[in-house]
Amino acid sequence: MNFDQVQPVPQKRLSIIAPTYNEIGNVIPFAERVKSTLAGIDWEILFVDDNSADGTARKAFEYAADDARIRTIIRLDDRGLARSSIQGMLSARGDLLCVMDVDGQHDPAVLVDMIARLESDNLDIVSAARRLEADRALEGLSPLRQRLSTFGNWLSSLVLGRKLSDPLTGFFVMRRSSFLDVAPRLGDPGFKLLLDILYSNKKLRHGEVPFDFGVRTHGESKLDIYVVWKFVTFLLSKMTGGLLPVSLISFLFVGGSGIFVHFAVLYSVLAFALPFIAAQTVATLVAATSNFLLNNLLTFQDKRLYGWKKALGYLKFLAVSAVGIVANVSAATLAYERLVHVVFLATLAGIAIDTVWKFVIANRFIWK
Ligand code: GDD
Ligand code: MN
């Protein structure tokens, strides 16, 4: 008799990747909850902390000093939920990798259902879908978040080409082998890693398990305007089939807002009966300044410049835009004087040339 055959199949090892940013009050309760809920499972926890100022990493480290199942990874650069999750998943030793929030909104008990589903249906990835029944107010989300969430859901399903009840959830478990396969193709979707994973391999066998999204226990949400911006530009980039990179899309949006600024200033200055060339110069400068500031905030958020570097970057932005500005002002002025006062079209043509030129230079020399 071959004893290998009667031995029970070794249980799969589970790695829980728990990204943290200023979660000092949550890490210990989270670990305690995992310990009590998943007692029958061979698990490890990897806290992936973006060097939180509140001492989250130290707290987790001290708490787990003599528990080898709990590790803490500290990151110093490119802060972000998706980026931290990816790093944690790459460093994990389990056969199954789970990403979840530490703030109490994701109940580790749901993991038992998720793993059972993954195994029984032989899936690659299972996500936990927040219950979104119309009659049930989502206690975990504000009304605005709910509406944004519904719209995001619709757009995401469109991009993915498959219908999910909750494509925006941050709670999922997947096979290590499937993750390693898609990992090199992942970008930076801000908070929406699940979406990027499903997009990167359309053949992944995926399932959903419903769960009740809890209420945050300590601290506050890290979801801000930059995270939303990252998500919107990420979706749009995917909608172009990746043809337009995320940063170019953001840059174009900023450029678009610059056009409004430009015309608003242009017509206001012209109203003071100043010469056209003066009005055009002021408008171009104000628009360039607004573009610089917005790009620093949104487009190059992860390479954002501060202090004197910001001042230097601004001067560089103006300097490298000078060619565009001169071309813009002279083309517009020429057209204005020679043609039948086509201020609008001439200015638009100038701005178009200027935008492309600036994007190339911005990537090379300013937000390197
Ligand atoms: N390392 C790291 N770096 N962790 C982060 C960062 C970051 O920049 N930002 C957030 N986190 C961690 C938080 O510490 C928390 O454990 C988890 O990621 C979720 O962050 P929250 O700030 O609580 O996000 P949320 O509740 O608004 O959003 C959650 O629900 C969304 C669905 O409504 C997340 O799970 C999202 O992924 C999900 O889409
Ligand atoms: Mn949360």
mmCIF file of C-alpha atoms and ligand atoms in Angstrom:
data_model
loop_
_atom_site.group_PDB
_atom_site.id
_atom_site.type_symbol
_atom_site.label_atom_id
_atom_site.label_comp_id
_atom_site.label_asym_id
_atom_site.label_seq_id
_atom_site.Cartn_x
_atom_site.Cartn_y
_atom_site.Cartn_z
ATOM 1 C CA MET A 1 0.000 0.000 0.000
ATOM 2 C CA ASN A 2 1.271 3.433 -0.902
ATOM 3 C CA PHE A 3 0.954 5.614 2.165
ATOM 4 C CA ASP A 4 1.374 8.807 0.093
ATOM 5 C CA GLN A 5 -2.060 8.210 -1.315
ATOM 6 C CA VAL A 6 -3.850 7.998 2.007
ATOM 7 C CA GLN A 7 -2.208 11.072 3.474
ATOM 8 C CA PRO A 8 -4.558 14.041 3.494
ATOM 9 C CA VAL A 9 -3.874 16.647 0.830
ATOM 10 C CA PRO A 10 -1.774 19.347 2.540
ATOM 11 C CA GLN A 11 -3.935 22.357 3.195
ATOM 12 C CA LYS A 12 -3.312 25.387 1.008
ATOM 13 C CA ARG A 13 -1.403 28.198 2.643
ATOM 14 C CA LEU A 14 -3.102 31.559 2.740
ATOM 15 C CA SER A 15 -1.295 34.903 2.658
ATOM 16 C CA ILE A 16 -3.311 37.897 3.761
ATOM 17 C CA ILE A 17 -1.941 41.088 2.271
ATOM 18 C CA ALA A 18 -3.074 44.014 4.388
ATOM 19 C CA PRO A 19 -1.933 47.414 3.077
ATOM 20 C CA THR A 20 -1.862 50.088 5.754
ATOM 21 C CA TYR A 21 -1.573 53.829 5.787
ATOM 22 C CA ASN A 22 -2.055 55.547 9.146
ATOM 23 C CA GLU A 23 -3.953 52.653 10.690
ATOM 24 C CA ILE A 24 -2.316 52.533 14.111
ATOM 25 C CA GLY A 25 -5.630 51.867 15.839
ATOM 26 C CA ASN A 26 -6.617 49.069 13.467
ATOM 27 C CA VAL A 27 -3.643 46.751 13.011
ATOM 28 C CA ILE A 28 -3.902 44.879 16.295
ATOM 29 C CA PRO A 29 -7.705 44.396 16.237
ATOM 30 C CA PHE A 30 -7.313 43.211 12.638
ATOM 31 C CA ALA A 31 -4.689 40.611 13.515
ATOM 32 C CA GLU A 32 -6.730 39.463 16.525
ATOM 33 C CA ARG A 33 -9.793 39.048 14.339
ATOM 34 C CA VAL A 34 -7.851 36.982 11.798
ATOM 35 C CA LYS A 35 -6.429 34.807 14.574
ATOM 36 C CA SER A 36 -9.822 34.016 16.058
ATOM 37 C CA THR A 37 -11.734 33.651 12.784
ATOM 38 C CA LEU A 38 -9.246 31.656 10.735
ATOM 39 C CA ALA A 39 -8.044 29.345 13.487
ATOM 40 C CA GLY A 40 -8.338 26.282 11.245
ATOM 41 C CA ILE A 41 -6.363 27.752 8.358
ATOM 42 C CA ASP A 42 -2.625 27.995 7.723
ATOM 43 C CA TRP A 43 -2.353 31.748 7.265
ATOM 44 C CA GLU A 44 0.203 34.560 7.340
ATOM 45 C CA ILE A 45 -0.402 38.305 7.426
ATOM 46 C CA LEU A 46 1.737 40.778 5.536
ATOM 47 C CA PHE A 47 1.165 44.343 6.593
ATOM 48 C CA VAL A 48 2.425 46.562 3.792
ATOM 49 C CA ASP A 49 2.873 50.006 5.253
ATOM 50 C CA ASP A 50 3.703 53.163 3.311
ATOM 51 C CA ASN A 51 5.851 54.491 6.141
ATOM 52 C CA SER A 52 2.821 55.882 7.994
ATOM 53 C CA ALA A 53 3.626 58.875 10.186
ATOM 54 C CA ASP A 54 1.387 57.595 12.998
ATOM 55 C CA GLY A 55 3.685 54.652 13.749
ATOM 56 C CA THR A 56 1.485 51.907 12.268
ATOM 57 C CA ALA A 57 4.466 49.847 11.136
ATOM 58 C CA ARG A 58 6.171 49.939 14.550
ATOM 59 C CA LYS A 59 2.939 48.953 16.263
ATOM 60 C CA ALA A 60 2.458 45.963 13.941
ATOM 61 C CA PHE A 61 6.109 44.991 14.232
ATOM 62 C CA GLU A 62 6.132 45.078 18.041
ATOM 63 C CA TYR A 63 2.827 43.240 18.290
ATOM 64 C CA ALA A 64 4.109 40.403 16.104
ATOM 65 C CA ALA A 65 7.654 40.315 17.484
ATOM 66 C CA ASP A 66 7.343 36.641 18.339
ATOM 67 C CA ASP A 67 4.720 35.536 15.858
ATOM 68 C CA ALA A 68 6.401 34.495 12.607
ATOM 69 C CA ARG A 69 3.035 34.410 10.860
ATOM 70 C CA ILE A 70 2.813 38.197 10.902
ATOM 71 C CA ARG A 71 5.273 40.282 8.937
ATOM 72 C CA THR A 72 5.535 43.994 8.285
ATOM 73 C CA ILE A 73 6.890 45.445 5.072
ATOM 74 C CA ILE A 74 7.692 49.141 5.000
ATOM 75 C CA ARG A 75 7.788 51.085 1.766
ATOM 76 C CA LEU A 76 9.383 54.498 1.315
ATOM 77 C CA ASP A 77 8.435 55.432 -2.218
ATOM 78 C CA ASP A 78 5.425 55.681 -4.537
ATOM 79 C CA ARG A 79 2.695 55.494 -1.931
ATOM 80 C CA GLY A 80 -0.494 53.777 -3.003
ATOM 81 C CA LEU A 81 -2.948 51.019 -2.169
ATOM 82 C CA ALA A 82 -2.573 49.067 -5.426
ATOM 83 C CA ARG A 83 1.199 49.413 -5.469
ATOM 84 C CA SER A 84 1.450 48.235 -1.857
ATOM 85 C CA SER A 85 -0.848 45.309 -2.537
ATOM 86 C CA ILE A 86 1.252 44.227 -5.511
ATOM 87 C CA GLN A 87 4.446 44.416 -3.491
ATOM 88 C CA GLY A 88 2.869 42.386 -0.678
ATOM 89 C CA MET A 89 1.560 39.775 -3.087
ATOM 90 C CA LEU A 90 4.992 39.428 -4.654
ATOM 91 C CA SER A 91 6.545 38.914 -1.201
ATOM 92 C CA ALA A 92 3.981 36.421 0.090
ATOM 93 C CA ARG A 93 4.638 32.716 0.523
ATOM 94 C CA GLY A 94 1.077 31.378 0.337
ATOM 95 C CA ASP A 95 -0.550 29.410 -2.464
ATOM 96 C CA LEU A 96 -3.554 31.695 -2.083
ATOM 97 C CA LEU A 97 -3.167 35.462 -1.887
ATOM 98 C CA CYS A 98 -5.824 37.630 -0.333
ATOM 99 C CA VAL A 99 -5.918 41.425 -0.340
ATOM 100 C CA MET A 100 -8.077 43.093 2.285
ATOM 101 C CA ASP A 101 -8.529 46.283 4.300
ATOM 102 C CA VAL A 102 -7.461 46.447 7.940
ATOM 103 C CA ASP A 103 -10.042 48.996 9.051
ATOM 104 C CA GLY A 104 -12.744 46.473 9.970
ATOM 105 C CA GLN A 105 -14.739 46.898 6.758
ATOM 106 C CA HIS A 106 -13.681 43.478 5.448
ATOM 107 C CA ASP A 107 -14.618 40.553 7.687
ATOM 108 C CA PRO A 108 -12.027 37.730 7.566
ATOM 109 C CA ALA A 109 -14.874 35.250 8.078
ATOM 110 C CA VAL A 110 -15.944 35.915 4.466
ATOM 111 C CA LEU A 111 -12.595 34.435 3.396
ATOM 112 C CA VAL A 112 -13.795 30.976 4.356
ATOM 113 C CA ASP A 113 -16.647 31.258 1.797
ATOM 114 C CA MET A 114 -14.319 32.776 -0.783
ATOM 115 C CA ILE A 115 -11.768 29.982 -0.533
ATOM 116 C CA ALA A 116 -14.485 27.312 -0.568
ATOM 117 C CA ARG A 117 -15.882 28.856 -3.748
ATOM 118 C CA LEU A 118 -12.450 29.084 -5.372
ATOM 119 C CA GLU A 119 -11.760 25.426 -4.703
ATOM 120 C CA SER A 120 -15.186 23.965 -5.423
ATOM 121 C CA ASP A 121 -15.580 25.776 -8.762
ATOM 122 C CA ASN A 122 -11.867 25.549 -9.566
ATOM 123 C CA LEU A 123 -11.598 29.330 -10.064
ATOM 124 C CA ASP A 124 -8.499 31.530 -10.313
ATOM 125 C CA ILE A 125 -9.870 34.464 -8.383
ATOM 126 C CA VAL A 126 -12.828 35.175 -6.113
ATOM 127 C CA SER A 127 -13.831 38.651 -4.996
ATOM 128 C CA ALA A 128 -16.117 39.667 -2.167
ATOM 129 C CA ALA A 129 -18.933 41.815 -3.543
ATOM 130 C CA ARG A 130 -20.476 44.416 -1.268
ATOM 131 C CA ARG A 131 -24.222 43.855 -1.034
ATOM 132 C CA LEU A 132 -25.805 46.744 -2.905
ATOM 133 C CA GLU A 133 -29.524 46.042 -2.552
ATOM 134 C CA ALA A 134 -31.659 49.064 -3.273
ATOM 135 C CA ASP A 135 -33.782 48.673 -0.162
ATOM 136 C CA ARG A 136 -30.754 48.362 2.069
ATOM 137 C CA ALA A 137 -28.940 51.597 2.775
ATOM 138 C CA LEU A 138 -25.202 51.034 2.569
ATOM 139 C CA GLU A 139 -24.134 51.990 6.059
ATOM 140 C CA GLY A 140 -20.480 51.836 5.069
ATOM 141 C CA LEU A 141 -20.767 54.438 2.279
ATOM 142 C CA SER A 142 -21.954 58.057 2.077
ATOM 143 C CA PRO A 143 -24.712 58.875 -0.512
ATOM 144 C CA LEU A 144 -22.146 60.537 -2.793
ATOM 145 C CA ARG A 145 -19.839 57.511 -2.586
ATOM 146 C CA GLN A 146 -22.826 55.289 -3.413
ATOM 147 C CA ARG A 147 -23.672 57.240 -6.562
ATOM 148 C CA LEU A 148 -20.039 57.380 -7.683
ATOM 149 C CA SER A 149 -19.797 53.688 -6.977
ATOM 150 C CA THR A 150 -22.803 52.874 -9.189
ATOM 151 C CA PHE A 151 -21.373 54.902 -12.070
ATOM 152 C CA GLY A 152 -17.919 53.386 -11.564
ATOM 153 C CA ASN A 153 -19.470 49.919 -11.636
ATOM 154 C CA TRP A 154 -21.163 50.539 -14.937
ATOM 155 C CA LEU A 155 -18.043 51.998 -16.572
ATOM 156 C CA SER A 156 -15.841 49.220 -15.192
ATOM 157 C CA SER A 157 -18.056 46.465 -16.526
ATOM 158 C CA LEU A 158 -17.904 48.200 -19.900
ATOM 159 C CA VAL A 159 -14.108 48.252 -19.853
ATOM 160 C CA LEU A 160 -13.798 44.690 -18.557
ATOM 161 C CA GLY A 161 -16.301 43.274 -21.009
ATOM 162 C CA ARG A 162 -17.837 41.208 -18.225
ATOM 163 C CA LYS A 163 -20.532 41.990 -15.731
ATOM 164 C CA LEU A 164 -19.546 42.009 -12.078
ATOM 165 C CA SER A 165 -21.866 42.957 -9.282
ATOM 166 C CA ASP A 166 -18.971 44.773 -7.570
ATOM 167 C CA PRO A 167 -15.895 45.344 -9.756
ATOM 168 C CA LEU A 168 -14.652 48.058 -7.392
ATOM 169 C CA THR A 169 -14.311 45.992 -4.255
ATOM 170 C CA GLY A 170 -10.928 45.879 -2.572
ATOM 171 C CA PHE A 171 -11.404 42.396 -1.076
ATOM 172 C CA PHE A 172 -10.375 39.338 -3.114
ATOM 173 C CA VAL A 173 -8.423 36.100 -3.033
ATOM 174 C CA MET A 174 -6.530 34.557 -5.949
ATOM 175 C CA ARG A 175 -4.091 31.805 -6.763
ATOM 176 C CA ARG A 176 -0.464 32.769 -6.508
ATOM 177 C CA SER A 177 0.259 31.277 -9.948
ATOM 178 C CA SER A 178 -2.473 33.400 -11.575
ATOM 179 C CA PHE A 179 -1.154 36.498 -9.856
ATOM 180 C CA LEU A 180 2.453 35.911 -10.925
ATOM 181 C CA ASP A 181 1.186 35.512 -14.472
ATOM 182 C CA VAL A 182 -0.517 38.947 -14.602
ATOM 183 C CA ALA A 183 1.825 40.861 -12.267
ATOM 184 C CA PRO A 184 4.198 42.185 -14.972
ATOM 185 C CA ARG A 185 1.252 43.685 -16.853
ATOM 186 C CA LEU A 186 -0.263 45.595 -13.939
ATOM 187 C CA GLY A 187 -0.249 49.389 -13.904
ATOM 188 C CA ASP A 188 -1.248 51.714 -11.099
ATOM 189 C CA PRO A 189 -5.034 51.821 -10.842
ATOM 190 C CA GLY A 190 -4.942 53.630 -7.496
ATOM 191 C CA PHE A 191 -7.413 51.695 -5.345
ATOM 192 C CA LYS A 192 -8.842 49.368 -7.997
ATOM 193 C CA LEU A 193 -6.366 46.526 -8.263
ATOM 194 C CA LEU A 194 -9.026 43.882 -8.891
ATOM 195 C CA LEU A 195 -10.086 45.708 -12.034
ATOM 196 C CA ASP A 196 -6.553 45.830 -13.390
ATOM 197 C CA ILE A 197 -5.999 42.142 -12.650
ATOM 198 C CA LEU A 198 -9.206 41.091 -14.428
ATOM 199 C CA TYR A 199 -8.376 43.427 -17.315
ATOM 200 C CA SER A 200 -4.839 42.084 -17.649
ATOM 201 C CA ASN A 201 -6.017 38.521 -18.158
ATOM 202 C CA LYS A 202 -9.503 38.258 -19.593
ATOM 203 C CA LYS A 203 -9.360 34.468 -19.296
ATOM 204 C CA LEU A 204 -9.145 34.368 -15.497
ATOM 205 C CA ARG A 205 -11.917 32.243 -14.048
ATOM 206 C CA HIS A 206 -13.591 34.579 -11.612
ATOM 207 C CA GLY A 207 -16.375 34.327 -9.087
ATOM 208 C CA GLU A 208 -18.047 36.568 -6.533
ATOM 209 C CA VAL A 209 -19.209 35.982 -2.990
ATOM 210 C CA PRO A 210 -21.560 38.563 -1.444
ATOM 211 C CA PHE A 211 -20.703 40.153 1.909
ATOM 212 C CA ASP A 212 -21.766 42.998 4.164
ATOM 213 C CA PHE A 213 -19.351 45.907 3.929
ATOM 214 C CA GLY A 214 -18.589 46.886 7.507
ATOM 215 C CA VAL A 215 -18.055 50.240 9.144
ATOM 216 C CA ARG A 216 -14.546 51.575 9.657
ATOM 217 C CA THR A 217 -13.528 51.094 13.281
ATOM 218 C CA HIS A 218 -10.700 53.642 13.777
ATOM 219 C CA GLY A 219 -9.138 56.445 11.719
ATOM 220 C CA GLU A 220 -10.414 57.725 8.403
ATOM 221 C CA SER A 221 -10.664 56.716 4.741
ATOM 222 C CA LYS A 222 -7.686 57.447 2.479
ATOM 223 C CA LEU A 223 -9.832 57.772 -0.611
ATOM 224 C CA ASP A 224 -9.324 61.299 -1.942
ATOM 225 C CA ILE A 225 -9.634 63.270 -5.168
ATOM 226 C CA TYR A 226 -6.287 61.924 -6.430
ATOM 227 C CA VAL A 227 -7.428 58.330 -6.007
ATOM 228 C CA VAL A 228 -10.637 59.106 -7.924
ATOM 229 C CA TRP A 229 -8.661 60.925 -10.631
ATOM 230 C CA LYS A 230 -6.313 57.967 -10.968
ATOM 231 C CA PHE A 231 -9.263 55.636 -11.355
ATOM 232 C CA VAL A 232 -11.048 57.779 -13.987
ATOM 233 C CA THR A 233 -7.918 58.270 -16.112
ATOM 234 C CA PHE A 234 -7.064 54.586 -15.692
ATOM 235 C CA LEU A 235 -10.489 53.571 -17.052
ATOM 236 C CA LEU A 236 -10.246 56.035 -19.949
ATOM 237 C CA SER A 237 -6.785 54.769 -20.843
ATOM 238 C CA LYS A 238 -8.107 51.191 -20.903
ATOM 239 C CA MET A 239 -11.033 52.377 -23.062
ATOM 240 C CA THR A 240 -8.532 53.504 -25.703
ATOM 241 C CA GLY A 241 -7.088 49.988 -25.502
ATOM 242 C CA GLY A 242 -4.066 51.411 -23.702
ATOM 243 C CA LEU A 243 -3.185 53.524 -26.742
ATOM 244 C CA LEU A 244 -3.223 56.715 -24.678
ATOM 245 C CA PRO A 245 -1.223 56.335 -21.465
ATOM 246 C CA VAL A 246 -2.838 57.404 -18.193
ATOM 247 C CA SER A 247 -0.522 60.393 -17.805
ATOM 248 C CA LEU A 248 -1.273 61.689 -21.306
ATOM 249 C CA ILE A 249 -5.008 61.493 -20.639
ATOM 250 C CA SER A 250 -4.600 63.459 -17.437
ATOM 251 C CA PHE A 251 -2.357 65.941 -19.248
ATOM 252 C CA LEU A 252 -4.986 66.401 -21.963
ATOM 253 C CA PHE A 253 -7.696 67.037 -19.358
ATOM 254 C CA VAL A 254 -5.508 69.629 -17.703
ATOM 255 C CA GLY A 255 -4.750 71.128 -21.125
ATOM 256 C CA GLY A 256 -8.500 71.244 -21.777
ATOM 257 C CA SER A 257 -9.095 73.152 -18.559
ATOM 258 C CA GLY A 258 -6.216 75.454 -19.614
ATOM 259 C CA ILE A 259 -8.174 76.356 -22.754
ATOM 260 C CA PHE A 260 -11.033 77.664 -20.615
ATOM 261 C CA VAL A 261 -8.615 79.610 -18.450
ATOM 262 C CA HIS A 262 -6.976 80.979 -21.571
ATOM 263 C CA PHE A 263 -10.169 82.271 -23.158
ATOM 264 C CA ALA A 264 -11.558 83.593 -19.894
ATOM 265 C CA VAL A 265 -8.413 85.650 -19.339
ATOM 266 C CA LEU A 266 -8.096 86.642 -23.000
ATOM 267 C CA TYR A 267 -11.577 88.106 -23.256
ATOM 268 C CA SER A 268 -11.376 89.753 -19.849
ATOM 269 C CA VAL A 269 -8.143 91.521 -20.750
ATOM 270 C CA LEU A 270 -9.454 92.467 -24.199
ATOM 271 C CA ALA A 271 -12.433 94.033 -22.438
ATOM 272 C CA PHE A 272 -10.011 96.547 -20.903
ATOM 273 C CA ALA A 273 -9.163 97.652 -24.461
ATOM 274 C CA LEU A 274 -5.580 96.435 -24.181
ATOM 275 C CA PRO A 275 -3.735 95.509 -27.393
ATOM 276 C CA PHE A 276 -4.383 91.971 -28.625
ATOM 277 C CA ILE A 277 -0.762 90.859 -28.268
ATOM 278 C CA ALA A 278 -0.715 91.911 -24.610
ATOM 279 C CA ALA A 279 -3.994 90.110 -23.897
ATOM 280 C CA GLN A 280 -2.769 86.990 -25.680
ATOM 281 C CA THR A 281 0.501 86.989 -23.739
ATOM 282 C CA VAL A 282 -1.196 87.372 -20.365
ATOM 283 C CA ALA A 283 -3.757 84.666 -21.209
ATOM 284 C CA THR A 284 -1.054 82.250 -22.337
ATOM 285 C CA LEU A 285 0.988 82.843 -19.194
ATOM 286 C CA VAL A 286 -1.942 82.434 -16.811
ATOM 287 C CA ALA A 287 -3.051 79.255 -18.604
ATOM 288 C CA ALA A 288 0.507 77.870 -18.497
ATOM 289 C CA THR A 289 0.681 78.559 -14.753
ATOM 290 C CA SER A 290 -2.638 76.872 -14.099
ATOM 291 C CA ASN A 291 -1.559 73.912 -16.245
ATOM 292 C CA PHE A 292 1.671 73.568 -14.310
ATOM 293 C CA LEU A 293 -0.084 73.579 -10.944
ATOM 294 C CA LEU A 294 -2.778 71.092 -11.999
ATOM 295 C CA ASN A 295 -0.292 68.742 -13.615
ATOM 296 C CA ASN A 296 1.805 68.851 -10.482
ATOM 297 C CA LEU A 297 -1.274 67.908 -8.436
ATOM 298 C CA LEU A 298 -2.936 65.352 -10.700
ATOM 299 C CA THR A 299 -0.914 64.139 -13.674
ATOM 300 C CA PHE A 300 2.406 63.721 -11.911
ATOM 301 C CA GLN A 301 0.916 63.117 -8.483
ATOM 302 C CA ASP A 302 3.495 60.478 -7.608
ATOM 303 C CA LYS A 303 6.395 62.687 -8.704
ATOM 304 C CA ARG A 304 4.900 65.826 -7.226
ATOM 305 C CA LEU A 305 7.315 68.729 -6.739
ATOM 306 C CA TYR A 306 7.433 70.749 -3.528
ATOM 307 C CA GLY A 307 9.192 73.875 -2.264
ATOM 308 C CA TRP A 308 12.096 75.174 -4.289
ATOM 309 C CA LYS A 309 11.908 72.159 -6.616
ATOM 310 C CA LYS A 310 8.393 73.248 -7.448
ATOM 311 C CA ALA A 311 9.555 76.802 -8.180
ATOM 312 C CA LEU A 312 12.360 75.453 -10.351
ATOM 313 C CA GLY A 313 9.953 73.082 -12.097
ATOM 314 C CA TYR A 314 7.613 75.993 -12.773
ATOM 315 C CA LEU A 315 10.392 78.054 -14.315
ATOM 316 C CA LYS A 316 11.417 75.059 -16.404
ATOM 317 C CA PHE A 317 7.815 74.521 -17.459
ATOM 318 C CA LEU A 318 7.584 78.144 -18.590
ATOM 319 C CA ALA A 319 10.981 77.948 -20.298
ATOM 320 C CA VAL A 320 10.212 74.798 -22.232
ATOM 321 C CA SER A 321 6.777 76.162 -23.032
ATOM 322 C CA ALA A 322 8.371 79.360 -24.322
ATOM 323 C CA VAL A 323 8.693 77.925 -27.805
ATOM 324 C CA GLY A 324 5.025 77.009 -27.703
ATOM 325 C CA ILE A 325 4.098 80.324 -26.154
ATOM 326 C CA VAL A 326 5.976 82.318 -28.791
ATOM 327 C CA ALA A 327 4.506 80.189 -31.562
ATOM 328 C CA ASN A 328 1.090 80.483 -29.972
ATOM 329 C CA VAL A 329 1.177 84.230 -29.486
ATOM 330 C CA SER A 330 2.667 84.976 -32.903
ATOM 331 C CA ALA A 331 0.409 82.560 -34.764
ATOM 332 C CA ALA A 332 -2.636 83.929 -33.017
ATOM 333 C CA THR A 333 -1.547 87.531 -33.450
ATOM 334 C CA LEU A 334 -0.736 86.983 -37.116
ATOM 335 C CA ALA A 335 -4.056 85.318 -37.728
ATOM 336 C CA TYR A 336 -5.833 88.030 -35.784
ATOM 337 C CA GLU A 337 -4.253 90.801 -37.812
ATOM 338 C CA ARG A 338 -4.329 89.188 -41.259
ATOM 339 C CA LEU A 339 -7.484 87.143 -41.184
ATOM 340 C CA VAL A 340 -10.941 88.299 -40.292
ATOM 341 C CA HIS A 341 -10.344 88.364 -36.530
ATOM 342 C CA VAL A 342 -10.548 84.604 -36.014
ATOM 343 C CA VAL A 343 -9.351 84.871 -32.440
ATOM 344 C CA PHE A 344 -10.919 81.601 -31.409
ATOM 345 C CA LEU A 345 -9.527 79.309 -34.109
ATOM 346 C CA ALA A 346 -6.069 80.867 -34.125
ATOM 347 C CA THR A 347 -5.765 80.515 -30.384
ATOM 348 C CA LEU A 348 -7.008 76.939 -30.483
ATOM 349 C CA ALA A 349 -4.418 75.941 -33.102
ATOM 350 C CA GLY A 350 -1.690 77.544 -31.028
ATOM 351 C CA ILE A 351 -2.793 75.667 -27.899
ATOM 352 C CA ALA A 352 -2.919 72.292 -29.667
ATOM 353 C CA ILE A 353 0.687 72.521 -30.847
ATOM 354 C CA ASP A 354 1.713 73.802 -27.455
ATOM 355 C CA THR A 355 0.096 70.903 -25.545
ATOM 356 C CA VAL A 356 1.805 68.079 -27.419
ATOM 357 C CA TRP A 357 5.145 69.808 -27.161
ATOM 358 C CA LYS A 358 4.781 70.360 -23.441
ATOM 359 C CA PHE A 359 3.781 66.764 -22.691
ATOM 360 C CA VAL A 360 6.950 65.436 -24.285
ATOM 361 C CA ILE A 361 9.127 67.906 -22.429
ATOM 362 C CA ALA A 362 7.281 67.518 -19.096
ATOM 363 C CA ASN A 363 8.012 63.792 -18.998
ATOM 364 C CA ARG A 364 11.648 64.180 -19.920
ATOM 365 C CA PHE A 365 12.780 67.197 -18.005
ATOM 366 C CA ILE A 366 10.388 68.259 -15.282
ATOM 367 C CA TRP A 367 8.616 65.362 -13.570
ATOM 368 C CA LYS A 368 11.369 62.859 -14.366
HETATM 369 N N1 GDD B 1 0.070 50.930 2.010
HETATM 370 C C1 GDD B 1 -0.972 51.711 1.745
HETATM 371 N N2 GDD B 1 -0.768 52.849 1.008
HETATM 372 N N3 GDD B 1 -2.196 51.386 2.188
HETATM 373 C C2 GDD B 1 -3.214 52.207 1.901
HETATM 374 C C3 GDD B 1 -3.062 53.398 1.148
HETATM 375 C C4 GDD B 1 -1.762 53.721 0.697
HETATM 376 O O1 GDD B 1 -1.523 54.738 0.042
HETATM 377 N N4 GDD B 1 -4.263 53.997 1.031
HETATM 378 C C5 GDD B 1 -5.133 53.204 1.702
HETATM 379 N N5 GDD B 1 -4.501 52.133 2.225
HETATM 380 C C6 GDD B 1 -5.070 51.048 3.027
HETATM 381 C C7 GDD B 1 -5.787 51.527 4.259
HETATM 382 O O2 GDD B 1 -4.913 51.666 5.336
HETATM 383 C C8 GDD B 1 -6.818 50.440 4.467
HETATM 384 O O3 GDD B 1 -6.299 49.324 5.117
HETATM 385 C C9 GDD B 1 -7.158 50.034 3.033
HETATM 386 O O4 GDD B 1 -6.051 50.414 2.241
HETATM 387 C C10 GDD B 1 -8.433 50.695 2.524
HETATM 388 O O5 GDD B 1 -8.295 52.095 2.637
HETATM 389 P P1 GDD B 1 -9.535 53.016 3.002
HETATM 390 O O6 GDD B 1 -9.032 54.400 3.048
HETATM 391 O O7 GDD B 1 -10.243 52.482 4.194
HETATM 392 O O8 GDD B 1 -10.394 52.831 1.688
HETATM 393 P P2 GDD B 1 -11.947 52.872 1.526
HETATM 394 O O9 GDD B 1 -12.663 52.198 2.661
HETATM 395 O O10 GDD B 1 -12.340 54.246 1.182
HETATM 396 O O11 GDD B 1 -12.060 51.968 0.220
HETATM 397 C C11 GDD B 1 -12.154 50.568 0.330
HETATM 398 O O12 GDD B 1 -13.367 50.191 -0.203
HETATM 399 C C12 GDD B 1 -13.479 50.463 -1.612
HETATM 400 C C13 GDD B 1 -14.833 50.098 -2.040
HETATM 401 O O13 GDD B 1 -15.710 51.052 -1.584
HETATM 402 C C14 GDD B 1 -11.015 49.844 -0.410
HETATM 403 O O14 GDD B 1 -11.108 48.468 -0.161
HETATM 404 C C15 GDD B 1 -11.080 50.056 -1.893
HETATM 405 O O15 GDD B 1 -10.102 49.221 -2.545
HETATM 406 C C16 GDD B 1 -12.449 49.683 -2.366
HETATM 407 O O16 GDD B 1 -12.551 49.963 -3.731
HETATM 408 MN MN MN B 2 -12.058 51.626 4.512
#
